[in-house]
Coordinates of C-alpha atoms and ligand atoms in Angstrom, one line a residue:
M273 CA 0.1 0.2 0.0
S274 CA 1.5 3.4 -1.0
K275 CA 0.1 7.0 -0.7
Q276 CA 0.4 9.1 -3.9
T277 CA 0.1 13.0 -4.0
V278 CA -2.0 14.4 -6.8
K279 CA -0.4 17.7 -7.8
V280 CA -1.5 20.5 -10.2
P281 CA -0.4 19.7 -13.7
D282 CA 1.3 22.4 -15.8
I283 CA -1.4 24.9 -16.2
G284 CA 0.4 26.9 -18.6
T285 CA 1.0 30.1 -16.5
D286 CA 3.4 31.2 -13.9
E287 CA 0.6 33.0 -12.1
P288 CA -1.4 31.1 -9.2
A289 CA -4.9 29.8 -10.1
E290 CA -7.8 29.8 -7.7
V291 CA -9.4 26.8 -6.4
T292 CA -13.1 27.6 -7.3
E293 CA -14.4 24.1 -6.5
V294 CA -13.3 21.0 -4.6
L295 CA -14.9 17.9 -6.2
V296 CA -13.8 15.2 -3.6
S297 CA -13.7 14.5 -0.1
E298 CA -11.8 12.4 2.4
G299 CA -12.8 8.8 2.1
D300 CA -14.1 9.4 -1.5
S301 CA -12.8 6.8 -4.3
V302 CA -11.4 8.4 -7.1
E303 CA -10.3 7.0 -10.5
V304 CA -7.4 8.1 -12.8
E305 CA -8.8 11.0 -14.9
Q306 CA -11.5 11.8 -12.6
S307 CA -11.9 15.5 -11.8
I308 CA -10.8 16.4 -8.3
I309 CA -10.9 20.2 -8.3
V310 CA -11.6 23.4 -10.5
L311 CA -8.9 25.8 -11.1
E312 CA -9.4 29.2 -12.5
T313 CA -6.7 31.2 -14.1
D314 CA -7.2 34.6 -15.9
K315 CA -7.8 32.7 -19.3
A316 CA -9.5 29.4 -18.3
S317 CA -11.4 27.4 -15.8
V318 CA -10.1 23.8 -15.7
E319 CA -10.8 20.7 -14.2
V320 CA -7.8 19.0 -12.7
P321 CA -8.0 15.1 -13.2
S322 CA -6.6 13.0 -10.8
S323 CA -3.3 11.3 -11.8
H324 CA -3.8 8.3 -9.4
G325 CA -6.9 6.1 -8.6
G326 CA -7.6 4.9 -5.0
K327 CA -9.1 6.2 -1.8
V328 CA -8.7 10.0 -1.1
V329 CA -6.9 10.0 2.3
S330 CA -6.6 13.7 2.7
V331 CA -7.6 16.8 0.8
L332 CA -5.0 19.5 1.0
V333 CA -6.7 22.4 -0.6
K334 CA -9.8 24.3 0.0
E335 CA -12.0 26.7 -2.3
G336 CA -10.4 30.1 -2.5
D337 CA -6.8 28.7 -2.3
Q338 CA -4.3 29.9 -4.7
L339 CA -2.3 27.0 -6.5
K340 CA 0.8 27.0 -8.9
T341 CA 1.9 24.2 -11.0
G342 CA 3.2 21.3 -9.0
A343 CA 1.2 22.2 -5.6
A344 CA 0.0 19.1 -3.8
I345 CA -4.0 18.7 -4.0
I346 CA -5.0 15.4 -2.5
E347 CA -3.4 12.3 -1.1
V348 CA -4.6 9.0 -2.6
Q349 CA -4.1 5.5 -1.2
S350 CA -3.9 2.8 -3.5
E351 CA -2.9 -1.1 -4.0
A352 CA -0.9 -0.2 -7.0
E353 CA 3.0 0.2 -6.6
V354 CA 3.3 3.3 -8.7
Q355 CA 5.8 5.6 -6.6
T356 CA 8.0 5.2 -3.8
D357 CA 9.4 8.7 -3.2
E358 CA 6.3 10.8 -2.9
E359 CA 8.3 14.0 -2.0
A360 CA 10.5 13.6 -5.3
P361 CA 9.9 16.5 -7.8
V362 CA 7.0 15.8 -10.1
P363 CA 7.8 13.5 -12.7
A364 CA 6.8 14.9 -16.1
E365 CA 3.9 12.3 -16.6
Q366 CA 2.6 13.1 -13.2
G367 CA 2.9 16.8 -13.5
Q368 CA 1.1 16.6 -16.8
P369 CA -2.6 15.5 -17.6
S370 CA -2.9 12.6 -19.7
A371 CA -4.3 12.9 -23.1
G372 CA -7.7 12.4 -22.4
A373 CA -7.6 15.2 -19.9
K374 CA -5.6 17.6 -22.1
D375 CA -8.4 20.2 -22.4
A376 CA -8.3 20.6 -18.5
T377 CA -4.8 22.1 -18.9
A378 CA -5.8 24.5 -21.6
D379 CA -2.3 23.8 -22.9
Y380 CA -2.7 25.3 -26.2
E381 CA -1.6 28.5 -24.5
S382 CA 2.0 28.8 -24.3
P383 CA 3.1 26.0 -22.2
S384 CA 6.2 27.6 -21.0
A385 CA 7.7 30.9 -20.4
E386 CA 10.2 30.6 -22.9
H387 CA 7.8 29.7 -25.5
R388 CA 5.6 32.7 -24.6
E389 CA 8.6 34.8 -24.9
E390 CA 9.3 33.3 -28.4
K391 CA 5.7 34.0 -29.5
R392 CA 5.9 37.5 -28.3
E393 CA 9.0 38.1 -30.2
E394 CA 7.4 36.4 -33.2
G395 CA 4.5 39.0 -32.8
K396 CA 6.8 41.8 -32.6
R397 CA 8.6 40.7 -36.0
E398 CA 5.2 40.3 -37.6
A399 CA 4.5 43.8 -36.5
T400 CA 7.3 45.2 -38.2
E401 CA 7.2 43.0 -41.4
A402 CA 5.1 43.5 -44.6
P403 CA 1.4 43.5 -43.8
K404 CA -0.2 40.1 -44.2
E405 CA -3.4 38.3 -43.5
I406 CA -3.0 35.9 -40.6
N407 CA -5.7 33.0 -40.5
V408 CA -6.4 32.1 -36.8
P409 CA -7.1 28.3 -36.3
V410 CA -8.5 26.8 -33.2
P411 CA -5.3 26.0 -31.2
D412 CA -4.6 22.7 -29.6
I413 CA -7.3 22.3 -27.2
G414 CA -6.6 18.5 -26.6
D415 CA -8.5 15.6 -27.7
V416 CA -11.9 16.6 -27.0
G417 CA -13.7 16.7 -30.4
D418 CA -16.0 19.5 -31.2
V419 CA -16.4 22.4 -28.6
E420 CA -19.0 25.1 -28.6
V421 CA -18.2 28.9 -29.3
I422 CA -19.8 30.5 -26.4
E423 CA -18.7 34.0 -26.7
I424 CA -17.3 36.1 -29.7
S425 CA -15.3 38.7 -27.9
V426 CA -14.5 41.0 -30.7
A427 CA -16.2 42.4 -33.9
V428 CA -14.8 42.7 -37.5
G429 CA -12.8 45.9 -37.4
D430 CA -11.5 45.6 -33.7
Q431 CA -8.0 46.2 -33.4
V432 CA -6.4 43.5 -31.0
E433 CA -3.3 43.0 -29.3
E434 CA -1.5 39.6 -29.2
G435 CA -2.9 37.5 -26.5
D436 CA -6.4 39.3 -26.4
T437 CA -9.2 37.2 -26.3
L438 CA -10.9 36.6 -29.6
L439 CA -13.3 34.1 -28.6
V440 CA -14.4 31.7 -25.7
L441 CA -14.9 27.9 -26.4
E442 CA -16.4 25.6 -23.9
S443 CA -15.9 21.7 -23.8
D444 CA -17.4 19.5 -21.1
K445 CA -14.2 20.1 -18.9
A446 CA -13.4 23.6 -19.4
S447 CA -14.1 26.9 -20.9
M448 CA -11.0 28.2 -22.8
E449 CA -10.2 31.8 -24.2
I450 CA -8.6 31.8 -27.5
P451 CA -6.0 34.5 -27.6
S452 CA -5.2 36.4 -30.7
P453 CA -1.9 34.9 -32.1
A454 CA -0.7 38.7 -33.2
S455 CA -1.7 42.3 -32.9
G456 CA -3.9 43.6 -35.8
K457 CA -7.3 44.2 -37.0
V458 CA -10.0 41.5 -37.1
L459 CA -10.9 41.1 -40.8
K460 CA -13.2 38.4 -40.6
L461 CA -14.8 36.2 -38.1
L462 CA -15.8 32.8 -39.5
V463 CA -17.7 31.5 -36.7
G464 CA -20.5 32.5 -34.5
E465 CA -21.8 32.0 -31.0
G466 CA -23.2 28.4 -30.8
D467 CA -21.1 27.1 -33.5
K468 CA -19.1 23.9 -33.0
V469 CA -15.4 23.9 -33.9
K470 CA -12.5 21.7 -33.7
Q471 CA -8.9 21.9 -33.4
G472 CA -7.2 23.5 -36.5
Q473 CA -10.5 24.9 -37.8
Q474 CA -10.0 28.4 -39.1
I475 CA -12.0 30.8 -36.8
A476 CA -10.9 34.3 -37.7
V477 CA -8.7 36.2 -40.2
L478 CA -6.6 39.0 -38.9
Q479 CA -4.7 41.6 -40.7
S480 CA -1.3 42.1 -39.1
A481 CA -0.3 45.2 -37.1
G482 CA 2.1 46.0 -39.8
A483 CA -0.6 45.9 -42.4
A484 CA -2.9 48.0 -40.4
V485 CA -0.2 50.6 -40.1
A486 CA 0.2 50.4 -43.7
E487 CA -3.4 51.0 -44.3
K488 CA -3.4 54.3 -42.3
A489 CA 0.1 55.4 -43.7
P490 CA -0.1 58.4 -46.1
E491 CA -0.2 57.7 -49.8
G492 CA 3.1 57.8 -51.7
K493 CA 5.2 56.0 -49.0
P494 CA 6.5 53.2 -51.2
E495 CA 8.1 51.1 -48.5
T496 CA 4.7 50.3 -46.9
K497 CA 2.5 47.9 -49.1
R498 CA -1.1 48.2 -49.1
T499 CA -2.8 45.0 -48.7
E500 CA -4.1 43.8 -52.1
K501 CA -7.2 42.1 -50.6
P502 CA -10.5 43.9 -49.7
V503 CA -11.0 43.8 -45.9
S504 CA -14.0 41.6 -46.6
P505 CA -15.3 41.3 -50.1
P506 CA -19.0 42.7 -50.4
E507 CA -20.3 39.5 -51.8
Q508 CA -18.9 37.5 -48.9
R509 CA -19.7 39.9 -46.1
P510 CA -22.7 38.7 -44.1
T511 CA -25.3 41.4 -43.6
T512 CA -24.7 41.0 -39.9
T513 CA -21.6 39.8 -38.1
P514 CA -21.9 37.0 -35.7
V515 CA -21.7 39.5 -33.1
Q516 CA -24.4 41.8 -34.5
Q517 CA -26.6 38.5 -35.0
T518 CA -26.0 37.8 -31.2
Q519 CA -27.2 41.3 -30.3
A520 CA -30.1 40.9 -32.6
A521 CA -31.2 37.7 -31.2
A522 CA -30.7 39.2 -27.6
A523 CA -33.1 41.9 -28.5
Q524 CA -36.1 39.3 -28.9
P525 CA -38.8 40.1 -26.6
G526 CA -38.7 38.0 -23.3
E527 CA -34.9 37.1 -23.6
L528 CA -32.4 38.7 -21.3
P529 CA -29.4 40.3 -23.0
P530 CA -26.3 38.4 -23.0
A531 CA -23.5 39.4 -20.7
V532 CA -21.4 41.8 -22.6
E533 CA -17.8 42.9 -21.7
A534 CA -16.8 46.4 -22.1
G535 CA -14.5 46.7 -25.0
D536 CA -11.9 48.5 -23.3
G537 CA -10.7 45.2 -21.9
S538 CA -10.8 46.7 -18.4
L539 CA -13.0 43.8 -17.1
H540 CA -11.0 41.0 -15.5
A541 CA -13.2 37.9 -15.2
G542 CA -12.4 34.3 -15.5
P543 CA -14.4 32.2 -17.9
A544 CA -16.3 30.6 -15.1
V545 CA -17.4 34.1 -13.9
R546 CA -18.3 35.3 -17.3
R547 CA -20.3 32.0 -17.9
L548 CA -22.2 32.7 -14.9
A549 CA -22.9 36.2 -15.8
R550 CA -23.9 35.1 -19.2
Q551 CA -26.3 32.6 -17.7
L552 CA -28.0 35.2 -15.5
G553 CA -28.0 37.9 -18.2
V554 CA -25.8 40.2 -16.3
D555 CA -23.7 42.7 -17.9
L556 CA -20.3 42.5 -16.2
G557 CA -19.7 46.3 -17.1
K558 CA -22.4 47.2 -14.4
V559 CA -21.0 45.0 -11.6
K560 CA -18.4 46.0 -9.0
P561 CA -15.4 43.7 -9.1
T562 CA -14.1 42.9 -5.4
G563 CA -11.5 40.3 -6.3
P564 CA -7.9 40.8 -6.2
R565 CA -6.6 43.3 -8.9
K566 CA -10.2 44.3 -9.7
R567 CA -11.2 40.8 -10.8
Y568 CA -14.8 39.7 -10.7
T569 CA -15.8 36.9 -8.5
K570 CA -19.0 34.8 -8.9
E571 CA -20.0 36.1 -5.6
D572 CA -19.9 39.6 -7.3
V573 CA -22.2 38.4 -10.2
R574 CA -24.8 36.7 -7.7
N575 CA -24.7 39.8 -5.3
Y576 CA -25.5 42.2 -8.3
V577 CA -28.3 39.8 -9.4
N578 CA -29.8 39.9 -5.7
K579 CA -29.6 43.6 -5.6
V580 CA -31.4 43.8 -9.0
I581 CA -34.0 41.4 -7.9
A582 CA -34.5 43.3 -4.7
R583 CA -34.9 46.6 -6.6
G584 CA -36.9 45.2 -9.4
G585 CA -36.8 46.6 -13.0
A586 CA -33.2 46.6 -14.0
G587 CA -32.2 43.9 -16.6
T588 CA -35.5 44.3 -18.2
G589 CA -34.6 47.3 -20.2
I590 CA -37.3 49.2 -18.1
P591 CA -35.9 52.4 -16.9
Q592 CA -35.2 52.6 -13.1
V593 CA -37.4 54.9 -10.9
P594 CA -35.0 57.3 -9.7
A595 CA -34.5 57.3 -5.7
V596 CA -36.1 60.1 -3.9
D597 CA -34.8 61.3 -0.5
F598 CA -38.4 61.6 1.0
A599 CA -37.0 62.8 4.3
E600 CA -36.2 66.1 2.5
F601 CA -40.0 66.6 2.4
G602 CA -41.1 65.8 5.9
E603 CA -40.6 63.1 8.6
I604 CA -40.4 59.5 7.2
N605 CA -40.1 56.0 8.8
R606 CA -38.0 53.3 6.8
V607 CA -39.7 50.0 7.5
K608 CA -38.1 46.7 6.4
M609 CA -40.7 44.6 4.3
S610 CA -41.4 41.2 5.4
K611 CA -40.1 38.3 3.5
I612 CA -43.8 37.6 2.5
K613 CA -44.2 41.2 1.1
R614 CA -40.9 40.9 -0.5
S615 CA -41.8 37.8 -2.4
T616 CA -45.0 38.9 -3.1
A617 CA -43.3 42.0 -4.6
A618 CA -41.2 39.8 -6.7
N619 CA -43.9 37.5 -7.9
M620 CA -46.1 40.2 -8.8
H621 CA -43.3 41.9 -10.8
R622 CA -42.5 38.7 -12.5
A623 CA -46.2 38.1 -13.4
W624 CA -46.8 41.5 -14.5
L625 CA -43.9 41.6 -16.7
N626 CA -44.0 38.0 -18.2
V627 CA -47.9 37.8 -18.7
P628 CA -49.7 39.7 -21.3
H629 CA -52.9 40.5 -19.2
V630 CA -56.3 41.1 -20.4
S631 CA -59.2 41.7 -18.2
Q632 CA -62.9 41.3 -18.9
F633 CA -65.7 42.5 -16.6
D634 CA -69.3 41.5 -15.9
D635 CA -71.9 41.6 -13.3
A636 CA -73.7 38.5 -11.9
D637 CA -77.2 39.1 -10.9
I638 CA -77.1 37.3 -7.6
T639 CA -80.5 38.3 -6.2
E640 CA -81.9 34.9 -6.1
L641 CA -78.6 33.4 -4.9
E642 CA -78.6 35.8 -2.0
S643 CA -82.2 34.9 -1.3
F644 CA -81.1 31.3 -1.2
R645 CA -77.9 32.0 0.9
K646 CA -80.0 33.8 3.5
E647 CA -82.4 31.0 3.7
K648 CA -79.4 28.9 4.5
K649 CA -78.5 31.1 7.6
A650 CA -80.1 29.0 10.0
E651 CA -78.4 25.7 8.8
A652 CA -75.3 27.5 8.6
E653 CA -75.5 28.5 12.4
K654 CA -76.4 25.0 13.3
R655 CA -73.2 23.8 11.4
G656 CA -71.2 26.5 13.1
V657 CA -70.2 27.7 9.7
K658 CA -70.3 31.3 8.3
L659 CA -71.8 31.2 4.8
T660 CA -70.6 34.3 2.7
P661 CA -70.9 34.4 -1.1
L662 CA -67.4 33.2 -1.4
P663 CA -68.0 29.5 -1.2
F664 CA -70.7 29.8 -4.1
I665 CA -68.3 31.8 -6.2
F666 CA -65.5 29.0 -5.6
K667 CA -68.2 26.4 -6.6
A668 CA -69.3 28.4 -9.7
C669 CA -65.7 28.8 -10.9
A670 CA -65.0 25.1 -10.5
L671 CA -68.1 24.6 -12.7
A672 CA -66.8 27.4 -15.3
L673 CA -63.3 25.6 -15.4
K674 CA -65.0 22.4 -16.2
A675 CA -67.0 23.9 -18.9
E676 CA -64.2 25.8 -20.4
P677 CA -61.1 23.9 -19.7
S678 CA -59.1 26.2 -21.8
F679 CA -58.5 28.0 -18.3
N680 CA -57.5 25.0 -16.5
V681 CA -53.9 25.0 -18.0
S682 CA -50.4 26.3 -17.5
L683 CA -47.8 27.1 -20.2
D684 CA -44.9 24.8 -20.4
P685 CA -41.6 26.7 -20.0
D686 CA -40.4 25.2 -23.2
G687 CA -42.9 27.6 -24.9
E688 CA -44.1 24.7 -27.0
H689 CA -46.6 22.9 -24.8
I690 CA -49.5 23.5 -22.7
I691 CA -50.2 21.5 -19.7
E692 CA -53.8 20.7 -19.4
K693 CA -54.9 19.7 -15.7
H694 CA -57.4 17.3 -14.8
Y695 CA -58.0 18.4 -11.3
I696 CA -59.5 21.6 -10.1
N697 CA -57.6 23.4 -7.2
I698 CA -58.5 27.0 -6.7
G699 CA -56.5 29.5 -4.5
M700 CA -58.0 32.5 -2.5
A701 CA -56.0 35.6 -1.9
V702 CA -56.1 36.3 2.0
D703 CA -54.7 39.6 3.3
T704 CA -52.6 38.9 6.4
P705 CA -50.7 41.4 8.6
A706 CA -47.5 39.5 7.1
G707 CA -48.7 40.1 3.6
L708 CA -50.9 38.4 0.8
M709 CA -51.1 34.8 0.7
V710 CA -53.0 32.4 -1.6
P711 CA -53.8 29.1 0.0
V712 CA -55.3 26.5 -2.2
I713 CA -58.5 24.5 -2.0
R714 CA -58.0 21.3 -3.6
D715 CA -60.7 19.5 -5.7
V716 CA -63.1 22.4 -5.4
D717 CA -65.4 20.5 -8.0
K718 CA -65.8 17.4 -5.8
K719 CA -66.7 19.5 -2.5
D720 CA -70.2 20.8 -1.4
I721 CA -70.9 24.6 -0.4
W722 CA -70.6 23.7 3.3
Q723 CA -67.2 21.9 2.8
L724 CA -66.0 25.0 0.9
A725 CA -67.3 27.7 3.6
E726 CA -65.4 25.6 6.3
E727 CA -62.2 25.4 4.3
T728 CA -62.3 29.1 3.2
V729 CA -62.5 30.1 6.9
A730 CA -60.0 27.5 8.2
L731 CA -57.5 28.3 5.4
A732 CA -57.8 32.3 6.1
T733 CA -57.4 31.7 9.7
K734 CA -54.4 29.4 9.3
A735 CA -53.0 32.2 6.9
R736 CA -53.8 34.9 9.3
D737 CA -51.9 32.9 12.1
G738 CA -48.9 32.4 10.0
K739 CA -49.4 28.7 10.1
L740 CA -49.9 27.7 6.3
L741 CA -47.4 25.2 5.2
P742 CA -45.9 25.5 1.6
K743 CA -48.0 22.7 0.6
D744 CA -51.1 24.6 1.4
M745 CA -50.0 27.2 -1.2
Q746 CA -49.1 24.8 -4.0
G747 CA -51.0 23.1 -6.8
G748 CA -53.4 26.0 -7.7
C749 CA -55.1 25.9 -11.1
F750 CA -56.9 29.3 -10.8
S751 CA -57.3 32.0 -8.1
I752 CA -59.9 34.2 -6.7
S753 CA -59.2 37.6 -5.1
S754 CA -62.2 38.7 -3.4
L755 CA -62.3 42.3 -2.2
G756 CA -66.2 42.3 -1.8
A757 CA -66.2 42.6 2.0
I758 CA -63.9 45.7 1.6
G759 CA -65.7 47.5 -1.3
G760 CA -64.9 48.7 -4.7
Q761 CA -66.6 48.3 -8.2
G762 CA -63.9 46.4 -9.9
F763 CA -60.3 45.8 -10.3
T764 CA -57.9 44.2 -12.6
P765 CA -56.2 41.4 -10.5
V766 CA -52.6 40.0 -11.5
V767 CA -52.6 36.7 -12.8
N768 CA -50.9 34.1 -10.3
T769 CA -48.5 32.5 -12.8
P770 CA -48.1 29.8 -13.5
E771 CA -52.0 29.8 -13.5
V772 CA -53.6 31.6 -16.4
G773 CA -56.6 33.0 -14.9
I774 CA -57.8 35.1 -11.9
L775 CA -61.1 36.2 -10.7
G776 CA -61.5 39.6 -9.1
V777 CA -64.5 39.8 -6.8
S778 CA -65.8 43.3 -5.9
K779 CA -68.6 44.4 -3.5
A780 CA -72.1 43.3 -4.4
A781 CA -74.5 46.2 -4.7
I782 CA -78.3 46.8 -5.0
K783 CA -79.1 48.4 -8.3
P784 CA -82.2 49.0 -10.4
F785 CA -83.1 46.2 -12.7
W786 CA -85.6 46.9 -15.5
D787 CA -87.8 43.7 -15.7
G788 CA -89.8 44.6 -18.8
K789 CA -92.3 46.5 -16.9
A790 CA -90.6 48.5 -14.2
F791 CA -87.3 48.9 -12.4
V792 CA -87.0 46.7 -9.5
P793 CA -84.1 46.3 -6.9
H794 CA -81.6 43.4 -7.8
T795 CA -78.3 42.6 -6.3
F796 CA -75.2 42.7 -8.6
L797 CA -71.9 41.2 -8.0
P798 CA -69.2 42.9 -10.0
L799 CA -66.8 40.3 -11.4
S800 CA -63.3 41.0 -13.4
L801 CA -61.5 38.2 -15.0
S802 CA -57.8 38.6 -15.8
Y803 CA -56.2 36.1 -17.9
D804 CA -52.7 35.2 -19.6
H805 CA -53.5 36.1 -23.1
R806 CA -50.6 33.7 -24.4
A807 CA -52.6 30.7 -23.0
V808 CA -56.3 31.9 -23.3
N809 CA -57.9 33.8 -26.1
G810 CA -60.7 36.4 -25.7
A811 CA -63.4 34.1 -27.0
D812 CA -62.6 31.3 -24.5
A813 CA -62.4 34.2 -21.7
G814 CA -65.8 35.5 -22.8
R815 CA -67.3 32.0 -22.6
F816 CA -65.8 31.5 -19.3
L817 CA -67.1 34.7 -17.8
T818 CA -70.4 34.3 -19.2
H819 CA -70.8 30.6 -17.8
L820 CA -69.8 31.9 -14.5
V821 CA -72.2 34.7 -14.4
K822 CA -75.0 32.5 -15.7
T823 CA -74.3 29.9 -12.9
L824 CA -74.4 32.7 -10.3
S825 CA -77.3 34.5 -11.9
S826 CA -79.6 31.8 -13.0
E827 CA -82.0 29.5 -10.8
T828 CA -82.5 27.2 -13.7
S829 CA -79.3 26.4 -15.5
D830 CA -77.7 22.9 -15.1
D831 CA -74.8 24.3 -13.2
A832 CA -77.0 26.8 -11.2
L833 CA -78.9 23.8 -10.1
V834 CA -75.7 21.8 -9.3
L835 CA -74.4 25.0 -7.3
R836 CA -77.8 25.1 -5.0
G837 CA -78.0 21.3 -4.9
H838 CA -74.6 21.3 -3.1
A839 CA -76.0 23.4 -0.1
Ligands
CAO996 N1 -70.0 41.8 -1.6 C1 -70.7 42.1 -0.5 N2 -70.4 41.7 0.7 C2 -69.6 40.7 0.7 C3 -68.9 40.1 -0.3 C4 -69.1 40.8 -1.7 N3 -68.5 40.4 -2.9 N4 -68.0 39.2 0.0 C5 -68.2 39.0 1.4 N5 -69.1 39.9 1.6 C6 -69.6 40.1 3.0 C7 -69.9 38.8 3.7 O1 -71.2 38.2 3.4 C8 -69.6 39.2 5.3 O2 -70.8 39.9 5.5 P1 -71.7 39.3 6.8 O3 -70.6 39.3 8.0 O4 -72.6 40.1 7.0 O5 -72.0 37.8 6.5 C9 -68.4 40.2 5.1 O6 -68.7 40.7 3.8 C10 -67.3 39.9 5.6 O7 -66.9 38.7 4.7 P2 -65.4 37.9 5.3 O8 -64.3 38.7 4.6 O9 -65.3 37.4 6.6 O10 -65.5 36.5 4.3 P3 -65.2 36.0 3.0 O11 -65.7 34.6 3.0 O12 -66.0 37.0 1.9 O13 -63.8 36.4 2.6 C11 -61.6 36.0 2.8 C12 -63.0 35.4 3.1 C13 -60.4 35.2 3.4 C14 -61.3 36.0 1.3 C15 -61.3 37.4 3.4 O14 -61.4 37.3 4.9 C16 -60.3 38.2 3.0 O15 -58.9 37.9 3.5 N6 -60.4 39.1 2.1 C17 -59.2 39.9 1.7 C18 -58.9 39.5 0.3 C19 -57.7 40.2 -0.2 O16 -56.9 40.6 0.6 N7 -57.5 40.3 -1.5 C20 -56.5 41.0 -1.8 C21 -56.4 40.5 -3.1 S1 -55.0 41.5 -3.9 O17 -55.0 41.3 -5.4

């Protein structure tokens, strides 16, 4: 039995790299080539593979540590007789990753200081030599097959320095910045974001710095040659560059803009950070870096997102409401919002921005239903239940959802499917001191008016006492927001996404009704139905509300009889 130390292979830079993730713990079994940590350099985020298999007996690093080539990462105990002197200098095959893990080291970048120096010298020579076009291929990225272009960092016409990032590739194991092999002007970009490329494939054409100088040189200087080739022949020039295409795509409604780096090269973020920023739609230019030498950390990106969510608005392209110092105008109190109020604000904002809302209004003539309800008062008292109009409205909504199932759906996030629900659960908005809560009554279609009356009171009490469990508020198909006891003639409720419809109930009032001979007093209940116009069309909504109104107004429709039959 011998213990082996797994060390950081040649990471192609003399600078230390940060441990951003430790993927193994003591006691784990690892295999050769299994990733054990993630290191992040200026240029690449790399998964470091284990050079030995066996049991991890000690993990010698933690997140945030800065490691250089050769630093010890873990100790592995194995049966195999591999090495006798663990403290000896790292032999080449141990210090280098195996071919299969080559991408993890990003060794396409200058693998040694001398080599980098050589390349710099080459670049300098190129700059003073005659102008020429330089074809930029995908460098040696290891034996990884096709890799995706996840970011184009330059645009056609940009001036780049040797070493500037042209684009970023991402394989299963690492994301890699492809540096410009020389200083000059970007003549052509031959790939776009999302394209798959492989080693050796041409990705860009540069005009060497010498050529760029030549272009700018005054005419008549014979020693500087003007390039013969047009910068980009019109017949080959795409109407939009890949970068422009990306920006156009980002402008599609509903999509967040991609993370964009400022063109001045002043943003220092590793690929993992930029990938996170891109995933979250964060423009790094708006984020304050807190890492060493003004580098961005993942935490910076997450903190920015949290602030944006808390503030609301930003990232949506909607101008921010300017902050006002209200204390300038009189005495104020700054009160922390409850968690529920904050999450209600976020939910409302999300629903308001995502859902194309339409609201439709009608009045239900509940004169007869009110008489019926009052007739049931004695029975309600006997049962110890308060019978308000609400349980009838719940039941009528369940019947309308059955009659018009187009409301009993949710949109699949894939944007291509609709989820039809074969159950009828309805939520009710409850005003509580902590904020608005929406407990859900399950299987409303299967319950009678008395059960619904009991459940509305029980859930409202639970909500006000702060005793609702998350499951009490999940699984709704439709919601009711009743302001009837409070007042108002109508309002437009916000759809409780991912549901697609919500009924707003206002205060019933006695109004004159023309019965053909005279005006007689009738009780009207104002109803407003808001719906997600992506899922429900106007005709469906019209039918739904008409059905609902008829059930509540009529004494004789099938569903009106069902409604009364349940009491
Ligand atoms: N029109 C006229 N009167 C109404 C009515 C209506 N639409 N709805 C209820 N009422 C009457 C009730 O009959 C009751 O009168 P009585 O005491 O004389 O019987 C009184 O108003 C109070 O009713 P209630 O509020 O106790 O009971 P409810 O079943 O109507 O409502 C609940 C239950 C939980 C919805 C309610 O307590 C509540 O929290 N309402 C606030 C809802 C809310 O905040 N909505 C905000 C939505 S924000 O989008």
